[in-house]
Structure formats: structure tokens, C-alpha cells
mmCIF file with all atom_site columns, C-alpha atoms in Angstrom:
data_model
loop_
_atom_site.group_PDB
_atom_site.id
_atom_site.type_symbol
_atom_site.label_atom_id
_atom_site.label_alt_id
_atom_site.label_comp_id
_atom_site.label_asym_id
_atom_site.label_entity_id
_atom_site.label_seq_id
_atom_site.pdbx_PDB_ins_code
_atom_site.Cartn_x
_atom_site.Cartn_y
_atom_site.Cartn_z
_atom_site.occupancy
_atom_site.B_iso_or_equiv
_atom_site.pdbx_formal_charge
_atom_site.auth_seq_id
_atom_site.auth_comp_id
_atom_site.auth_asym_id
_atom_site.auth_atom_id
_atom_site.pdbx_PDB_model_num
ATOM 1  C CA . UNK A 1 1  ? 7.998   -19.992 32.050 1.00 0.00 ? 60  UNK A CA 1
ATOM 2  C CA . UNK A 1 2  ? 6.948   -17.006 29.985 1.00 0.00 ? 61  UNK A CA 1
ATOM 3  C CA . UNK A 1 3  ? 4.454   -17.297 27.154 1.00 0.00 ? 62  UNK A CA 1
ATOM 4  C CA . UNK A 1 4  ? 5.841   -14.284 25.286 1.00 0.00 ? 63  UNK A CA 1
ATOM 5  C CA . UNK A 1 5  ? 9.185   -14.780 23.585 1.00 0.00 ? 64  UNK A CA 1
ATOM 6  C CA . UNK A 1 6  ? 11.883  -12.749 25.341 1.00 0.00 ? 65  UNK A CA 1
ATOM 7  C CA . UNK A 1 7  ? 13.654  -11.960 22.060 1.00 0.00 ? 66  UNK A CA 1
ATOM 8  C CA . UNK A 1 8  ? 10.501  -10.417 20.588 1.00 0.00 ? 67  UNK A CA 1
ATOM 9  C CA . UNK A 1 9  ? 10.035  -8.182  23.627 1.00 0.00 ? 68  UNK A CA 1
ATOM 10 C CA . UNK A 1 10 ? 13.694  -7.113  23.479 1.00 0.00 ? 69  UNK A CA 1
ATOM 11 C CA . UNK A 1 11 ? 13.240  -6.313  19.774 1.00 0.00 ? 70  UNK A CA 1
ATOM 12 C CA . UNK A 1 12 ? 10.215  -4.123  20.594 1.00 0.00 ? 71  UNK A CA 1
ATOM 13 C CA . UNK A 1 13 ? 12.323  -2.262  23.159 1.00 0.00 ? 72  UNK A CA 1
ATOM 14 C CA . UNK A 1 14 ? 15.080  -1.734  20.594 1.00 0.00 ? 73  UNK A CA 1
ATOM 15 C CA . UNK A 1 15 ? 12.573  -0.567  17.978 1.00 0.00 ? 74  UNK A CA 1
ATOM 16 C CA . UNK A 1 16 ? 11.444  2.042   20.487 1.00 0.00 ? 75  UNK A CA 1
ATOM 17 C CA . UNK A 1 17 ? 14.829  3.549   21.211 1.00 0.00 ? 76  UNK A CA 1
ATOM 18 C CA . UNK A 1 18 ? 16.710  1.174   23.512 1.00 0.00 ? 77  UNK A CA 1
ATOM 19 C CA . UNK A 1 19 ? 20.231  0.723   22.159 1.00 0.00 ? 78  UNK A CA 1
ATOM 20 C CA . UNK A 1 20 ? 20.832  -2.387  24.245 1.00 0.00 ? 79  UNK A CA 1
ATOM 21 C CA . UNK A 1 21 ? 18.520  -4.462  26.427 1.00 0.00 ? 80  UNK A CA 1
ATOM 22 C CA . UNK A 1 22 ? 19.902  -6.667  29.189 1.00 0.00 ? 81  UNK A CA 1
ATOM 23 C CA . UNK A 1 23 ? 18.513  -10.138 29.717 1.00 0.00 ? 82  UNK A CA 1
ATOM 24 C CA . UNK A 1 24 ? 17.209  -9.146  33.159 1.00 0.00 ? 83  UNK A CA 1
ATOM 25 C CA . UNK A 1 25 ? 15.435  -6.140  31.636 1.00 0.00 ? 84  UNK A CA 1
ATOM 26 C CA . UNK A 1 26 ? 13.948  -8.311  28.886 1.00 0.00 ? 85  UNK A CA 1
ATOM 27 C CA . UNK A 1 27 ? 12.645  -10.782 31.448 1.00 0.00 ? 86  UNK A CA 1
ATOM 28 C CA . UNK A 1 28 ? 11.150  -7.947  33.524 1.00 0.00 ? 87  UNK A CA 1
ATOM 29 C CA . UNK A 1 29 ? 9.466   -6.516  30.416 1.00 0.00 ? 88  UNK A CA 1
ATOM 30 C CA . UNK A 1 30 ? 7.988   -9.925  29.589 1.00 0.00 ? 89  UNK A CA 1
ATOM 31 C CA . UNK A 1 31 ? 6.648   -10.392 33.122 1.00 0.00 ? 90  UNK A CA 1
ATOM 32 C CA . UNK A 1 32 ? 5.108   -6.912  33.279 1.00 0.00 ? 91  UNK A CA 1
ATOM 33 C CA . UNK A 1 33 ? 3.646   -7.250  29.788 1.00 0.00 ? 92  UNK A CA 1
ATOM 34 C CA . UNK A 1 34 ? 2.086   -10.619 30.575 1.00 0.00 ? 93  UNK A CA 1
ATOM 35 C CA . UNK A 1 35 ? 0.668   -9.252  33.835 1.00 0.00 ? 94  UNK A CA 1
ATOM 36 C CA . UNK A 1 36 ? -0.853  -6.284  31.986 1.00 0.00 ? 95  UNK A CA 1
ATOM 37 C CA . UNK A 1 37 ? -2.293  -8.505  29.253 1.00 0.00 ? 96  UNK A CA 1
ATOM 38 C CA . UNK A 1 38 ? -3.820  -10.801 31.856 1.00 0.00 ? 97  UNK A CA 1
ATOM 39 C CA . UNK A 1 39 ? -5.567  -7.887  33.563 1.00 0.00 ? 98  UNK A CA 1
ATOM 40 C CA . UNK A 1 40 ? -6.664  -6.453  30.221 1.00 0.00 ? 99  UNK A CA 1
ATOM 41 C CA . UNK A 1 41 ? -8.171  -9.742  29.045 1.00 0.00 ? 100 UNK A CA 1
ATOM 42 C CA . UNK A 1 42 ? -9.954  -10.359 32.360 1.00 0.00 ? 101 UNK A CA 1
ATOM 43 C CA . UNK A 1 43 ? -11.615 -6.951  32.056 1.00 0.00 ? 102 UNK A CA 1
ATOM 44 C CA . UNK A 1 44 ? -12.477 -7.573  28.384 1.00 0.00 ? 103 UNK A CA 1
ATOM 45 C CA . UNK A 1 45 ? -14.061 -10.919 29.336 1.00 0.00 ? 104 UNK A CA 1
ATOM 46 C CA . UNK A 1 46 ? -16.244 -9.148  31.904 1.00 0.00 ? 105 UNK A CA 1
ATOM 47 C CA . UNK A 1 47 ? -17.354 -6.663  29.251 1.00 0.00 ? 106 UNK A CA 1
ATOM 48 C CA . UNK A 1 48 ? -18.139 -9.416  26.735 1.00 0.00 ? 107 UNK A CA 1
ATOM 49 C CA . UNK A 1 49 ? -20.101 -11.391 29.321 1.00 0.00 ? 108 UNK A CA 1
ATOM 50 C CA . UNK A 1 50 ? -22.023 -8.260  30.286 1.00 0.00 ? 109 UNK A CA 1
ATOM 51 C CA . UNK A 1 51 ? -22.963 -7.904  26.607 1.00 0.00 ? 110 UNK A CA 1
ATOM 52 C CA . UNK A 1 52 ? -24.139 -11.537 26.554 1.00 0.00 ? 111 UNK A CA 1
ATOM 53 C CA . UNK A 1 53 ? -21.205 -12.826 24.507 1.00 0.00 ? 112 UNK A CA 1
ATOM 54 C CA . UNK A 1 54 ? -18.556 -15.479 25.067 1.00 0.00 ? 113 UNK A CA 1
ATOM 55 C CA . UNK A 1 55 ? -16.280 -14.013 22.414 1.00 0.00 ? 114 UNK A CA 1
ATOM 56 C CA . UNK A 1 56 ? -14.255 -10.929 23.247 1.00 0.00 ? 115 UNK A CA 1
ATOM 57 C CA . UNK A 1 57 ? -14.190 -8.332  20.498 1.00 0.00 ? 116 UNK A CA 1
ATOM 58 C CA . UNK A 1 58 ? -11.941 -5.437  19.632 1.00 0.00 ? 117 UNK A CA 1
ATOM 59 C CA . UNK A 1 59 ? -14.368 -3.051  21.320 1.00 0.00 ? 118 UNK A CA 1
ATOM 60 C CA . UNK A 1 60 ? -14.055 -5.016  24.576 1.00 0.00 ? 119 UNK A CA 1
ATOM 61 C CA . UNK A 1 61 ? -10.268 -4.752  24.453 1.00 0.00 ? 120 UNK A CA 1
ATOM 62 C CA . UNK A 1 62 ? -10.411 -1.036  23.678 1.00 0.00 ? 121 UNK A CA 1
ATOM 63 C CA . UNK A 1 63 ? -12.842 -0.350  26.514 1.00 0.00 ? 122 UNK A CA 1
ATOM 64 C CA . UNK A 1 64 ? -10.769 -2.437  28.913 1.00 0.00 ? 123 UNK A CA 1
ATOM 65 C CA . UNK A 1 65 ? -7.602  -0.592  27.853 1.00 0.00 ? 124 UNK A CA 1
ATOM 66 C CA . UNK A 1 66 ? -9.251  2.736   28.683 1.00 0.00 ? 125 UNK A CA 1
ATOM 67 C CA . UNK A 1 67 ? -9.663  1.527   32.255 1.00 0.00 ? 126 UNK A CA 1
ATOM 68 C CA . UNK A 1 68 ? -5.919  0.932   32.606 1.00 0.00 ? 127 UNK A CA 1
ATOM 69 C CA . UNK A 1 69 ? -4.721  3.986   30.672 1.00 0.00 ? 128 UNK A CA 1
#
């Protein structure tokens, strides 16, 4: 079961130019988005731990995002 709401992801797609979004496409977007977020957070956690923190900060997310860009 997905953690992200499918309707919200479909709405984001529509807000970015998709006229219609099929349910299979919405589910694929949710899966890919959750996979990306998981990887991003794991990298941000590594960066926070390297800095001696347990809390991830915006800078950790930004640096992690650069790795995947």
C-alpha cells in the first residue's frame, strides 16, 4: 500500500500539464516518487550522521538531491 495519496500525485501531474492521468499512470508515479524519496532520505540521513546529527536538515536534503540530479 502506498503512503502517498494517489489523488494528490495525479493532481500534481495535472497541474504540470497532463490533461488526463490514468489510474495505472498515477500508481506508477506514486511508486517511482516513493522510491526516489526513499533514496533521497537515506542519503540525507548519511549526511546528517556524518555531521554528527540525528536530525536531517534542509541542507542535507539539498545536498542529497544534488547527488540524484
